Amino acid sequence: MAVKVGIIGMGFMGRMHLAAYGQLPKALKAQVVAFADIDADKRAGRSDDAGNLGDTGFKFDVQAFKRVYECGFQLIEDPEIDLVDICVPTPDHKDLFVAAVKAGKNVLSEKPMAVKPSDVKAMVAAGRRAKGAVMIAQCIRFWPAYVLLKEYVTSKKLGKCKSLILRRQGNNALWSPWYFKAAMSGGAVYDLHVHDTDYVNFLFGKPNAVCSVGSIGGTSDRGIDHVVTNYYYSPRKVEAVTAIGAWHQHKTWPFYMGYTAVFERGTLDFDIQRPQPVMLYADDAAQEIKVAATDGWFEEIKYMVNCVARGEKPALNTIASTDISMRIVQAEVRSIKSGKVEKVK
Ligand SMILES: NC(=O)c1ccc[n+]([C@@H]2O[C@H](COP(=O)([O-])OP(=O)(O)OC[C@H]3O[C@@H](n4cnc5c(N)ncnc54)[C@H](O)[C@@H]3O)[C@@H](O)[C@H]2O)c1
């Protein structure tokens, strides 16, 4: 039987998720039966939002849905829906997530979990008690080039990972007004850089401490729009990990994400803008490594629908793990403000 999905928020990410459900393999059936959006234009199917990466021209046909709601809480009450997919701006994640979990639904909610620490606490508490499958959509854990690096780190096929540099940079032409308000988006540190913070946590676990420098504003009103963090591990699981995240590049800047991982016997390097995005430098040679032609959004949705169909809880990306990622970001913000190394609580 198909997993019946309801999407709350049909903006850039809602439409990306909708496209992903539509592309799932036939054996793994999912049907998006309803969506909710507070915007009448979206409810009428008038939308051509752009985002930072991927197909930005995806249109949707409102006639294809059984029901269209004005309010996300009404969608949560819909008895036909198995999986509630929350794609609204970040400040509204908490109330919808908690309500959907209380209603006994399976829930996928977009990243970042939340900007306010009290919202994170409420979501973690609800998520721990959830009957169904619940997951925050930290898609980099599912992105092919990053799945590959995780395999190299875990298998130690090139020896131990000695150092890692991660970089993620967007431009200042964000597509929705709420992104420019730090109280809503949290600035680049919460909205963009969180992807790499979560990935560092996925690779190496919780660091003991972080040391961050940052620049305030530039795109958002007073958020941290440029951050550089060193993550400290004791005992030393890895000698040096640095992540750079920023979204204040000029509007013509093409979205960038990438990494350089140095192992004892080689270097693995990813640059999304390069014709050969993933390169391995080892054994006196440079060689391209081909990764699957898919993306982390599609793969995370495939994974979540699989979990729901099987009645399993997601093991790859748990609420407890996202809780740690959010505590690392909070320590990064504290470190930028204090100018000191800050422990991760
Ligand atoms: N995983 C990723 O790579 C990625 C990329 C971009 C955005 N995001 C995240 O996805 C979320 C949504 O971002 P977006 O870019 O799609 O935003 P957006 O502004 O493009 O779309 C948000 C949509 O939600 C609707 N909406 C707002 N409040 C609502 C509410 N209370 N109930 C119902 N509908 C409501 C809006 O009308 C709009 O259609 C954010 O948390 C953002 O950080 C994740």
Coordinates of C-alpha atoms and ligand atoms in Angstrom, one line a residue:
M1 CA 0.0 0.0 0.0
A2 CA 1.2 3.5 -0.8
V3 CA 2.5 5.7 2.0
K4 CA 0.1 8.7 2.0
V5 CA 1.9 12.0 2.4
G6 CA 0.8 15.5 3.3
I7 CA 3.3 18.4 2.7
I8 CA 3.0 21.6 4.8
G9 CA 4.5 24.6 2.9
M10 CA 4.7 24.4 -0.9
G11 CA 7.6 26.9 -1.4
F12 CA 11.1 26.0 -2.7
M13 CA 11.6 22.9 -0.5
G14 CA 8.0 21.8 -0.5
R15 CA 8.1 21.6 -4.3
M16 CA 11.6 19.8 -4.2
H17 CA 10.1 17.2 -1.8
L18 CA 7.0 16.9 -4.0
A19 CA 9.2 16.2 -7.1
A20 CA 11.2 13.6 -5.1
Y21 CA 8.0 11.7 -4.0
G22 CA 7.0 11.6 -7.7
Q23 CA 10.3 10.1 -8.7
L24 CA 10.4 7.2 -6.2
P25 CA 10.7 3.7 -7.7
K26 CA 7.4 2.0 -8.4
A27 CA 8.0 -0.7 -5.8
L28 CA 8.2 2.0 -3.1
K29 CA 4.9 3.7 -3.5
A30 CA 4.2 7.2 -2.0
Q31 CA 1.3 9.4 -2.9
V32 CA 1.2 13.1 -1.9
V33 CA -2.6 13.3 -1.2
A34 CA -2.7 16.8 0.3
F35 CA -0.8 20.0 1.0
A36 CA -1.2 23.0 3.1
D37 CA 0.0 26.6 2.5
I38 CA -1.0 29.9 4.1
D39 CA -0.5 31.6 0.7
A40 CA -3.5 31.7 -1.5
D41 CA -1.3 31.8 -4.7
K42 CA 0.4 28.5 -3.6
R43 CA -3.0 26.9 -2.9
A44 CA -4.1 27.9 -6.4
G45 CA -0.9 26.4 -7.9
R46 CA 0.7 29.7 -8.9
S47 CA 4.3 29.3 -7.9
D48 CA 7.7 29.5 -9.6
D49 CA 9.9 30.0 -6.6
A50 CA 13.6 29.7 -7.1
G51 CA 16.1 28.1 -4.6
N52 CA 19.8 27.8 -4.3
L53 CA 20.4 24.5 -6.0
G54 CA 18.6 22.1 -8.4
D55 CA 15.5 22.4 -10.6
T56 CA 13.9 25.7 -9.7
G57 CA 11.3 25.7 -12.4
F58 CA 9.2 22.8 -11.0
K59 CA 5.5 23.5 -11.3
F60 CA 2.7 21.5 -9.6
D61 CA -0.9 20.8 -10.5
V62 CA -3.3 21.5 -7.6
Q63 CA -5.9 19.2 -9.3
A64 CA -3.5 16.3 -8.5
F65 CA -4.1 16.6 -4.7
K66 CA -7.2 15.2 -3.0
R67 CA -7.2 18.1 -0.5
V68 CA -5.6 21.5 -0.2
Y69 CA -5.5 23.1 3.3
E70 CA -4.9 26.7 4.4
C71 CA -3.6 25.6 7.7
G72 CA -1.0 22.9 8.5
F73 CA -2.8 21.9 11.7
Q74 CA -5.8 20.9 9.6
L75 CA -3.6 18.7 7.4
I76 CA -2.2 17.0 10.5
E77 CA -5.8 16.0 11.5
D78 CA -6.3 14.4 8.1
P79 CA -6.8 10.7 8.9
E80 CA -5.6 9.5 5.5
I81 CA -2.1 11.0 6.0
D82 CA 0.7 8.6 7.2
L83 CA 3.6 11.0 6.7
V84 CA 3.5 14.7 7.5
D85 CA 6.3 16.6 5.6
I86 CA 7.0 20.0 7.1
C87 CA 8.6 22.5 4.7
V88 CA 7.6 25.8 6.2
P89 CA 10.0 28.6 7.3
T90 CA 12.1 27.6 10.3
P91 CA 10.2 29.4 13.1
D92 CA 7.1 27.3 12.4
H93 CA 8.8 23.9 12.5
K94 CA 8.3 23.4 16.3
D95 CA 4.6 23.8 16.7
L96 CA 3.8 21.8 13.5
F97 CA 6.3 19.1 14.4
V98 CA 5.1 18.7 18.0
A99 CA 1.4 18.6 16.9
A100 CA 2.1 16.0 14.1
V101 CA 4.0 13.8 16.6
K102 CA 1.2 14.1 19.1
A103 CA -1.3 13.1 16.4
G104 CA 0.7 9.9 16.0
K105 CA 2.0 10.7 12.5
N106 CA 5.3 9.9 10.9
V107 CA 7.1 13.2 10.5
L108 CA 9.8 14.6 8.2
S109 CA 10.7 18.2 9.1
E110 CA 13.1 20.5 7.2
K111 CA 16.4 21.6 8.6
P112 CA 17.5 23.4 10.7
M113 CA 15.5 21.8 13.4
A114 CA 14.9 25.2 15.0
V115 CA 16.9 28.4 15.8
K116 CA 15.5 29.0 19.3
P117 CA 17.1 26.6 21.8
S118 CA 13.7 26.2 23.6
D119 CA 12.2 25.1 20.3
V120 CA 15.0 22.5 19.8
K121 CA 14.3 21.2 23.4
A122 CA 10.6 20.9 22.7
M123 CA 11.1 19.1 19.4
V124 CA 13.7 16.7 20.8
A125 CA 11.4 15.9 23.7
A126 CA 8.5 15.2 21.4
G127 CA 10.7 13.3 18.9
R128 CA 12.0 11.0 21.6
R129 CA 8.3 10.0 22.5
A130 CA 7.2 9.6 18.9
K131 CA 5.3 6.5 18.1
G132 CA 6.1 6.8 14.4
A133 CA 9.2 7.5 12.3
V134 CA 10.5 11.1 12.8
M135 CA 13.5 12.7 11.1
I136 CA 14.9 16.2 10.5
A137 CA 15.9 16.6 6.8
Q138 CA 19.6 17.0 7.2
C139 CA 20.1 16.0 3.5
I140 CA 23.9 16.1 3.4
R141 CA 24.1 12.8 5.2
F142 CA 22.4 11.4 2.0
W143 CA 24.3 13.4 -0.7
P144 CA 26.3 11.1 -2.9
A145 CA 29.7 12.8 -2.5
Y146 CA 29.3 13.0 1.2
V147 CA 28.1 9.4 1.5
L148 CA 31.3 8.5 -0.3
L149 CA 33.5 10.4 2.2
K150 CA 31.6 8.7 5.1
E151 CA 32.6 5.3 3.6
Y152 CA 36.2 6.4 3.3
V153 CA 36.3 7.6 6.9
T154 CA 34.5 4.5 8.3
S155 CA 36.4 1.9 6.2
K156 CA 39.8 3.5 6.6
K157 CA 40.7 2.3 3.1
L158 CA 43.2 5.1 2.8
G159 CA 44.1 5.0 6.4
K160 CA 42.9 7.4 9.1
C161 CA 41.3 10.7 8.2
K162 CA 43.9 13.2 9.4
S163 CA 42.1 16.5 8.5
L164 CA 39.0 17.8 6.8
I165 CA 38.0 21.1 5.4
L166 CA 34.3 21.7 4.5
R167 CA 33.0 24.7 2.6
R168 CA 29.5 25.9 1.8
Q169 CA 28.8 29.3 0.3
G170 CA 25.7 30.8 -1.2
N171 CA 24.9 34.2 -2.6
N172 CA 22.9 37.1 -1.0
A173 CA 19.9 36.8 -3.4
L174 CA 17.8 34.6 -1.2
W175 CA 14.4 33.8 -2.6
S176 CA 12.0 34.5 0.3
P177 CA 11.9 37.6 2.6
W178 CA 12.0 35.6 5.9
Y179 CA 15.6 34.4 5.2
F180 CA 16.8 38.0 5.6
K181 CA 15.4 38.2 9.2
A182 CA 18.0 36.6 11.6
A183 CA 15.2 36.0 14.2
M184 CA 13.6 33.7 11.6
S185 CA 16.3 32.0 9.6
G186 CA 19.1 32.3 12.1
G187 CA 21.5 33.7 9.5
A188 CA 23.9 31.5 7.5
V189 CA 25.2 29.8 10.6
Y190 CA 21.8 28.1 11.3
D191 CA 20.4 27.9 7.8
L192 CA 23.3 27.0 5.6
H193 CA 26.4 26.1 7.7
V194 CA 24.3 23.7 9.8
H195 CA 24.5 21.2 6.9
D196 CA 28.3 20.9 7.5
T197 CA 28.0 21.0 11.3
D198 CA 25.6 18.1 11.1
Y199 CA 27.9 16.3 8.7
V200 CA 30.9 16.7 11.0
N201 CA 28.7 15.2 13.8
F202 CA 27.7 12.4 11.5
L203 CA 31.4 11.6 10.6
F204 CA 33.1 12.0 14.0
G205 CA 30.4 12.4 16.6
K206 CA 30.0 15.2 19.1
P207 CA 33.2 17.4 19.4
N208 CA 34.3 18.5 22.9
A209 CA 34.5 22.1 21.9
V210 CA 34.5 24.6 19.0
C211 CA 36.3 27.8 18.2
S212 CA 34.5 30.0 15.7
V213 CA 34.9 33.4 14.1
G214 CA 32.1 35.1 12.2
S215 CA 30.8 38.1 10.5
I216 CA 27.5 39.6 11.4
G217 CA 25.0 40.7 8.7
G218 CA 25.7 41.3 5.0
T219 CA 22.6 39.3 3.9
S220 CA 20.4 38.9 7.0
D221 CA 19.7 41.9 9.3
R222 CA 21.9 40.8 12.2
G223 CA 22.6 37.0 11.8
I224 CA 26.0 35.4 11.5
D225 CA 26.3 35.3 7.7
H226 CA 29.9 34.1 7.6
V227 CA 31.3 31.5 9.9
V228 CA 34.6 29.6 10.2
T229 CA 34.7 26.9 12.8
N230 CA 37.4 24.5 14.1
Y231 CA 36.0 21.4 15.8
Y232 CA 38.1 19.9 18.7
Y233 CA 38.0 16.2 19.5
S234 CA 39.6 14.7 22.5
P235 CA 40.8 12.0 22.2
R236 CA 41.9 13.0 18.7
K237 CA 39.5 11.0 16.4
V238 CA 40.7 13.4 13.7
E239 CA 43.5 16.0 14.0
A240 CA 41.9 19.0 12.4
V241 CA 38.4 19.7 11.1
T242 CA 37.4 23.1 9.8
A243 CA 34.1 24.2 8.2
I244 CA 33.4 27.5 6.4
G245 CA 29.8 28.6 5.7
A246 CA 28.6 31.9 4.3
W247 CA 25.8 33.3 2.2
H248 CA 26.9 36.9 1.7
Q249 CA 28.6 36.4 -1.7
H250 CA 27.5 38.7 -4.5
K251 CA 24.1 37.7 -6.1
T252 CA 25.9 36.4 -9.2
W253 CA 28.0 33.9 -7.1
P254 CA 27.2 30.3 -8.1
F255 CA 26.2 28.0 -5.1
Y256 CA 29.3 26.2 -3.8
M257 CA 29.7 23.2 -1.6
G258 CA 32.8 21.0 -1.3
Y259 CA 35.4 19.3 0.9
T260 CA 39.0 18.3 1.1
A261 CA 39.7 15.2 3.2
V262 CA 43.3 14.2 3.8
F263 CA 43.9 10.6 4.7
E264 CA 47.1 8.8 5.6
R265 CA 47.4 7.5 2.0
G266 CA 45.5 9.9 -0.1
T267 CA 43.3 13.0 -0.5
L268 CA 39.6 12.9 -1.5
D269 CA 38.3 16.2 -2.8
F270 CA 34.8 17.4 -3.8
D271 CA 33.9 20.6 -5.6
I272 CA 30.3 20.8 -6.9
Q273 CA 31.3 23.4 -9.5
R274 CA 34.0 21.3 -11.1
P275 CA 33.4 19.3 -14.3
Q276 CA 34.8 16.3 -12.4
P277 CA 33.3 17.0 -9.0
V278 CA 34.9 14.1 -6.9
M279 CA 38.6 13.5 -7.3
L280 CA 40.9 11.1 -5.5
Y281 CA 44.6 11.8 -5.3
A282 CA 46.4 8.6 -4.3
D283 CA 49.1 6.2 -5.5
D284 CA 50.9 8.8 -7.7
A285 CA 47.8 9.6 -9.7
A286 CA 44.7 11.7 -9.8
Q287 CA 41.5 10.0 -10.7
E288 CA 37.8 10.9 -10.9
I289 CA 35.4 9.0 -8.7
K290 CA 32.0 8.8 -10.2
V291 CA 29.2 9.0 -7.7
A292 CA 25.5 8.2 -8.2
A293 CA 23.6 10.8 -10.3
T294 CA 21.1 11.6 -7.6
D295 CA 20.8 14.2 -4.7
G296 CA 20.5 14.1 -1.0
W297 CA 16.9 15.4 -1.1
F298 CA 15.7 12.5 -3.2
E299 CA 17.7 10.0 -1.2
E300 CA 16.5 11.2 2.2
I301 CA 12.9 11.0 1.0
K302 CA 13.4 7.6 -0.3
Y303 CA 15.0 6.6 3.0
M304 CA 12.1 8.1 5.0
V305 CA 9.3 6.5 2.9
N306 CA 11.1 3.2 3.2
C307 CA 11.2 3.6 7.0
V308 CA 7.5 4.5 7.1
A309 CA 6.5 1.6 4.8
R310 CA 8.4 -0.9 7.0
G311 CA 7.2 0.6 10.3
E312 CA 10.9 1.3 11.2
K313 CA 12.4 4.3 12.9
P314 CA 15.2 6.1 11.0
A315 CA 18.6 4.9 12.2
L316 CA 20.7 7.0 9.8
N317 CA 19.6 10.3 11.1
T318 CA 18.0 10.2 14.6
I319 CA 16.5 13.0 16.6
A320 CA 19.2 12.5 19.3
S321 CA 21.8 13.0 16.7
T322 CA 20.2 16.2 15.3
D323 CA 19.9 17.4 18.9
I324 CA 23.8 17.2 19.1
S325 CA 24.1 19.0 15.8
M326 CA 22.0 21.9 17.1
R327 CA 24.0 22.0 20.3
I328 CA 27.2 22.3 18.2
V329 CA 25.7 25.2 16.2
Q330 CA 24.7 26.9 19.5
A331 CA 28.3 26.5 20.8
E332 CA 29.6 28.0 17.5
V333 CA 27.3 31.1 18.0
R334 CA 28.5 31.4 21.6
S335 CA 32.2 31.2 20.5
I336 CA 31.7 33.9 17.9
K337 CA 30.2 36.2 20.5
S338 CA 32.7 35.4 23.3
G339 CA 35.8 35.2 21.2
K340 CA 36.7 32.0 23.1
V341 CA 36.8 28.3 22.6
E342 CA 33.3 27.0 23.8
K343 CA 32.4 23.6 25.1
V344 CA 29.6 21.7 23.3
K345 CA 27.0 21.1 26.0
Ligands
LIG1 N1 17.5 20.9 2.9 C1 17.8 21.9 2.2 O1 18.8 21.9 1.5 C2 17.0 23.2 2.3 C3 17.1 24.1 1.3 C4 16.3 25.3 1.3 C5 15.4 25.5 2.4 N2 15.4 24.5 3.4 C6 14.5 24.7 4.6 O2 13.2 24.4 4.2 C7 12.3 25.2 5.0 C8 11.4 26.0 3.9 O3 12.3 26.8 3.1 P1 11.8 27.3 1.7 O4 13.0 27.8 1.0 O5 11.0 26.3 1.0 O6 10.9 28.5 2.1 P2 9.9 29.3 1.1 O7 9.7 30.6 1.6 O8 10.3 29.1 -0.3 O9 8.5 28.4 1.2 C9 7.8 28.3 2.5 C10 6.3 28.0 2.1 O10 5.6 27.8 3.3 C11 4.4 28.6 3.4 N3 4.1 28.8 4.8 C12 4.7 29.7 5.6 N4 4.3 29.6 6.8 C13 3.3 28.6 6.8 C14 2.5 27.9 7.8 N5 2.6 28.3 9.1 N6 1.7 27.0 7.4 C15 1.7 26.6 6.1 N7 2.4 27.1 5.1 C16 3.3 28.1 5.5 C17 4.8 29.8 2.5 O11 3.6 30.4 2.0 C18 5.6 29.2 1.4 O12 4.9 28.7 0.4 C19 13.2 26.1 5.8 O13 13.3 25.6 7.1 C20 14.5 26.1 5.2 O14 15.6 26.4 6.0 C21 16.2 23.4 3.4

